[in-house]
Short mmCIF file of C-alpha atoms in Angstrom, two decimals:
data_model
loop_
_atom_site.label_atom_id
_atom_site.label_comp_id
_atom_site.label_asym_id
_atom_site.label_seq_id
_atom_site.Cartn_x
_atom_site.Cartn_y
_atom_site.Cartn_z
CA UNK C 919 1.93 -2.89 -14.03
CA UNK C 920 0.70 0.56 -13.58
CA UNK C 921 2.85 3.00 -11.72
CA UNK C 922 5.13 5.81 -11.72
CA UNK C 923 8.24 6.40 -13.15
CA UNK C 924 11.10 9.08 -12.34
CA UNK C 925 14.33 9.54 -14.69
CA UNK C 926 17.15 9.68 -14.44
CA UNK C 927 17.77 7.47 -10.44
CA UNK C 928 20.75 10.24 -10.55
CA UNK C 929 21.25 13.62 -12.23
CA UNK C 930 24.42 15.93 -11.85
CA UNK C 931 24.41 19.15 -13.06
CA UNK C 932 26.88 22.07 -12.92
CA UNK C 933 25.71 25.09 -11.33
CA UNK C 934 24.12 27.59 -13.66
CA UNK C 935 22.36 25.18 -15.79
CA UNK C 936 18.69 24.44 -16.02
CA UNK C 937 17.89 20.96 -15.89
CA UNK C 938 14.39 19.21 -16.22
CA UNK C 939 13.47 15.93 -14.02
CA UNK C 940 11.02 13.43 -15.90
CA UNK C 941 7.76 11.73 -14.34
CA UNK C 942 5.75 9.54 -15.88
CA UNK C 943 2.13 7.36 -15.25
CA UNK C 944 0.21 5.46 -16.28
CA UNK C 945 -1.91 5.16 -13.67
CA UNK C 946 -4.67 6.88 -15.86
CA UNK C 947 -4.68 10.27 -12.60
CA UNK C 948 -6.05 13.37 -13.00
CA UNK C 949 -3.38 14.70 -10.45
CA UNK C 950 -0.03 14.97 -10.08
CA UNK C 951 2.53 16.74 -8.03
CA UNK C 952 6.15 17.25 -7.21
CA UNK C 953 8.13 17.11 -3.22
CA UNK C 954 11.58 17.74 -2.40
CA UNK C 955 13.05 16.03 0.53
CA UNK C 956 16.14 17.41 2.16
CA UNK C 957 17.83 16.01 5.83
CA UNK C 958 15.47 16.86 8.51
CA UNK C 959 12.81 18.59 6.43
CA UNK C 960 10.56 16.39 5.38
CA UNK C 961 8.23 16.87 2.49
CA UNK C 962 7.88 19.91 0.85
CA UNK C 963 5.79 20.98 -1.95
CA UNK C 964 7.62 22.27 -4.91
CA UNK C 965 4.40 22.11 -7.48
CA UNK C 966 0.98 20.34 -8.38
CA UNK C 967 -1.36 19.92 -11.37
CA UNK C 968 -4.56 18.82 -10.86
CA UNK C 969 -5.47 18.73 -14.88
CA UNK C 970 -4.11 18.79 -18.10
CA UNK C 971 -2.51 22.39 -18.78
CA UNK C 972 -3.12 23.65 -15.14
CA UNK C 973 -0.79 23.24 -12.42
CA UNK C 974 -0.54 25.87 -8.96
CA UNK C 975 2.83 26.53 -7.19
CA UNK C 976 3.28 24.69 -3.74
CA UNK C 977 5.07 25.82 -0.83
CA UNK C 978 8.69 26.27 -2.15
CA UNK C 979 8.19 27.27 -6.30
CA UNK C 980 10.75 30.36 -6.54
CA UNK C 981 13.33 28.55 -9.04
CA UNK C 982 11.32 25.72 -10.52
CA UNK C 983 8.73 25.37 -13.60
CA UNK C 984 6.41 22.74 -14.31
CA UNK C 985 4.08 21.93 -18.00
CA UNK C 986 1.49 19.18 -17.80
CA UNK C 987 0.92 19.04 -21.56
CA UNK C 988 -0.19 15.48 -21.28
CA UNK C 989 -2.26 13.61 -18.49
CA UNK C 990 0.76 11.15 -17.95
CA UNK C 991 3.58 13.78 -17.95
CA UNK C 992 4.44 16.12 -15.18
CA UNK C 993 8.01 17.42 -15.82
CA UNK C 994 9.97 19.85 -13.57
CA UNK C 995 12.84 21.87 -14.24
CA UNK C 996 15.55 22.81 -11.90
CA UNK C 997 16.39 26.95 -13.27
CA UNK C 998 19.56 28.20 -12.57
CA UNK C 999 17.33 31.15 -10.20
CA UNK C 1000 17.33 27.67 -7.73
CA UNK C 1001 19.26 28.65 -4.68
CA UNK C 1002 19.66 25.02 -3.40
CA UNK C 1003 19.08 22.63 -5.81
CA UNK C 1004 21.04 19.71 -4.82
CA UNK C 1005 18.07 17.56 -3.27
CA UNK C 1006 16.31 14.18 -3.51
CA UNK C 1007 13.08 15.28 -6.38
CA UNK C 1008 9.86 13.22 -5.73
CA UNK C 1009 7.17 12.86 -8.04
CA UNK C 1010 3.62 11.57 -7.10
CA UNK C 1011 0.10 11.19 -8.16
CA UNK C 1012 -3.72 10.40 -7.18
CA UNK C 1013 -7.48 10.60 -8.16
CA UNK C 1014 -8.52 14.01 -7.05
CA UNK C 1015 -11.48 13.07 -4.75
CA UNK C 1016 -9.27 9.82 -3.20
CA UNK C 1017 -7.00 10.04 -0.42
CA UNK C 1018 -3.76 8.57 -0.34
CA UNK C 1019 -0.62 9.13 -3.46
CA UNK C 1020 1.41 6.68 -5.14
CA UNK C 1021 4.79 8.02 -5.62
CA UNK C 1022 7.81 7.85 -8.20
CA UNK C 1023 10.99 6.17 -7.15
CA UNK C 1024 12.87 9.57 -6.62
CA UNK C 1025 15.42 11.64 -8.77
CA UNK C 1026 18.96 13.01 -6.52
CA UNK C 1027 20.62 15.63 -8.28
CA UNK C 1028 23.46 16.90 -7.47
CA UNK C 1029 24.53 20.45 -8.49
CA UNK C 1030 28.62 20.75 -8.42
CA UNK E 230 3.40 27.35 9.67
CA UNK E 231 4.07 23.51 10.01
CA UNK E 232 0.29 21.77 10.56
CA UNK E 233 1.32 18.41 10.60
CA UNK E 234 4.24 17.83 12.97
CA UNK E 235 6.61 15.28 13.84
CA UNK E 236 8.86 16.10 16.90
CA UNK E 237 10.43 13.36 17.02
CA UNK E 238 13.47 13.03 14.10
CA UNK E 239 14.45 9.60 14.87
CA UNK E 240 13.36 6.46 17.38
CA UNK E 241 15.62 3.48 18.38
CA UNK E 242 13.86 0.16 19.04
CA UNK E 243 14.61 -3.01 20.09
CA UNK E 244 13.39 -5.80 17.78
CA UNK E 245 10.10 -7.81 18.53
CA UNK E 246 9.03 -4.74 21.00
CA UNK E 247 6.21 -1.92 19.79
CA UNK E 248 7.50 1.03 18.16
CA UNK E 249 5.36 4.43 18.51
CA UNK E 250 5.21 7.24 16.38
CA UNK E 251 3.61 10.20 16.97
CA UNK E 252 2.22 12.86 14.96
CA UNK E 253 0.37 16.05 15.87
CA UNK E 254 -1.72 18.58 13.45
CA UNK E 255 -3.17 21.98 14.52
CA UNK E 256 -6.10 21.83 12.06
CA UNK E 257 -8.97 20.39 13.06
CA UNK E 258 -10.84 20.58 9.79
CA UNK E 259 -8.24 17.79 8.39
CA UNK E 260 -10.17 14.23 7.53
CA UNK E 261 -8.20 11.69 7.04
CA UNK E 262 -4.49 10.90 7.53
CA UNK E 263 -2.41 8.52 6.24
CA UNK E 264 1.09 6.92 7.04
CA UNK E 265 3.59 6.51 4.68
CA UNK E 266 6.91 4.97 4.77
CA UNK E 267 10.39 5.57 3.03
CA UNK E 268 13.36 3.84 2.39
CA UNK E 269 16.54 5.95 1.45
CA UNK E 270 17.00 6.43 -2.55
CA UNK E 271 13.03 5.22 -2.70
CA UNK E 272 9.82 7.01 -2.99
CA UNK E 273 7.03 6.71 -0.42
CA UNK E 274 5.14 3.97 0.04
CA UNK E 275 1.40 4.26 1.41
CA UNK E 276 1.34 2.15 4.90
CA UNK E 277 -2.28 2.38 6.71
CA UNK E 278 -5.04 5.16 7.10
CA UNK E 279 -7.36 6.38 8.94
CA UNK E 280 -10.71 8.41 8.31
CA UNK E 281 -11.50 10.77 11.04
CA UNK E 282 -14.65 9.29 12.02
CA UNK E 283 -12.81 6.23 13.56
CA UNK E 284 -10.05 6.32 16.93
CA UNK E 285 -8.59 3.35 15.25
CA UNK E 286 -7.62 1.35 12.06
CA UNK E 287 -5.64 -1.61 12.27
CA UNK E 288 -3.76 -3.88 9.37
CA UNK E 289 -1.55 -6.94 10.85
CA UNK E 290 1.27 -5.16 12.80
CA UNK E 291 0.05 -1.73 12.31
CA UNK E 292 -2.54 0.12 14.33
CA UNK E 293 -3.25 4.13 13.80
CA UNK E 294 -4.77 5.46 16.39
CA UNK E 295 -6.20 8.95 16.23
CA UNK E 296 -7.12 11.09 19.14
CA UNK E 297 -9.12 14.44 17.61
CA UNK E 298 -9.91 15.96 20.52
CA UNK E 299 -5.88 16.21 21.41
CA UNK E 300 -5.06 16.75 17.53
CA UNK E 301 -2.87 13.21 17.73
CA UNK E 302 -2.29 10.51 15.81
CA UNK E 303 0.06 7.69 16.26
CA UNK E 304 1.24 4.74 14.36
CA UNK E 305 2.06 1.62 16.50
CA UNK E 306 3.93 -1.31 15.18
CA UNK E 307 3.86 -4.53 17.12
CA UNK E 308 6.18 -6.72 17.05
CA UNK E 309 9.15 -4.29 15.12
CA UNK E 310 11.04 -6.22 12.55
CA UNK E 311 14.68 -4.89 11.23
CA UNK E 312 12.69 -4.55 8.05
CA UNK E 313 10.89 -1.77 9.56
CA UNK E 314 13.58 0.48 10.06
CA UNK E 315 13.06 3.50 7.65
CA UNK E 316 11.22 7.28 7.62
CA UNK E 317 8.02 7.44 8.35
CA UNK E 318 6.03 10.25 7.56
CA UNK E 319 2.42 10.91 8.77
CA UNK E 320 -0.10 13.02 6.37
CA UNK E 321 -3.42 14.82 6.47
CA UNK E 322 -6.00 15.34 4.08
CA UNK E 323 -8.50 18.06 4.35
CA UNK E 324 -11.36 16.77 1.81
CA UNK E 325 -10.19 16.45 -1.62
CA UNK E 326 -6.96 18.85 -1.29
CA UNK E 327 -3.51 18.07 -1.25
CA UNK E 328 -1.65 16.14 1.47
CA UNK E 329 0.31 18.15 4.31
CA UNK E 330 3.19 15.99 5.49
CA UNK E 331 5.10 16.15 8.76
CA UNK E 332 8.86 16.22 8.78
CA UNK E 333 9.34 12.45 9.24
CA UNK E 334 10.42 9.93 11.90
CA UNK E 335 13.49 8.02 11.28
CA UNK E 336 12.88 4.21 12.91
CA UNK E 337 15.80 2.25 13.92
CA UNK E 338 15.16 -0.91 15.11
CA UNK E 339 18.00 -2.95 16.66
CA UNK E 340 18.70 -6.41 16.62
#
């Protein structure tokens, strides 16, 4: 079954260390993109990458790097320059062209 | 500047009765908007759409209706199940660029 995948479910980190969140498809799309949810807030827009070795910075970057080496990989790291990094990551994708995303399962990290 | 807003954090509804949730954006070039719906610890999953040359799109217990000349969309679900209690988040598409979300709607439906 094609779909998205997010690892690890749960990620703790102490503060001052980078750490990198995984997503992975096979859904054979062109685009890809990265959300943080926090209480109250919604979805926000951390990064996107609409093609191999190209990505733009969404609406809350400052803190967080992205590489799209592959078309199925999309990871994100979590710098240490991060204010707030103790959040629920989301990873999604689509067909650019095609309305709608299919989204990962989620990563929570926890910062301590 | 939020386009796609959700003033309402949460709704409480009795079970087999219509739950409503609203959703208002502030651009008008926007095309198409979607609902999606979350469970906690889970990603989004895509519930029903709605191009913005129709007022209405309906699949079994859920009907989007979309109002442009108000800038209003809202998701009715008839009758609410306890399965149905989650976040629901409306987005908008302006042709082939990314999704704005709103904030979310947290559903409760009682027993």
């Amino acid at each position: 079954d094609g779909g998205i995948t997010q690892s690890p479910k749960y990620l703790f980190r102490k503060e001052g260390q980078n750490v990198t969140l995984s997503c992975e498809q096979n859904l054979n799309h062109d685009a890809m993109y990265w959300y943080r949810q926090d209480p109250g807030q919604g979805l926000r827009l951390i990064y996107y990458s609409q093609i191999v070795n190209d990505f733009q910075k969404g609406d809350i970057a400052e803190g967080y790097s992205v590489s799209r080496e592959k078309k199925e990989s999309f990871p994100l790291t979590v710098t240490s320059a991060q204010k707030n990094p103790t959040a629920f990551y989301l990873c999604a994708s689509s067909i650019p062209g095609r309305k709608g995303y299919t989204f990962g399962s989620g990563t929570r990290l926890t910062v301590v | 500047d939020q386009q796609v807003k959700q003033n309402s954090p949460s709704l409480s509804v009795q079970e087999g009765r219509i739950s409503i949730l609203n959703c208002d954006y502030t651009n008008s070039m926007f095309d198409y908007f979607l609902w999606y719906k979350k469970y906690p610890a889970e990603g989004p999953t895509f519930l029903i759409s709605i191009s913005s040359i129709k007022d209405k799109n309906e699949d079994g217990r859920f009907t989007v209706f979309l109002n442009k000349s108000a800038k209003h969309l809202s998701l009715h679900i008839v009758p609410s199940q306890p399965g149905d209690s989650a976040v629901y988040f409306c987005a908008a598409a302006l042709g082939a660029q990314k999704l704005v979300f709103g904030q979310g709607t947290r559903l409760t439906i009682n027993p």
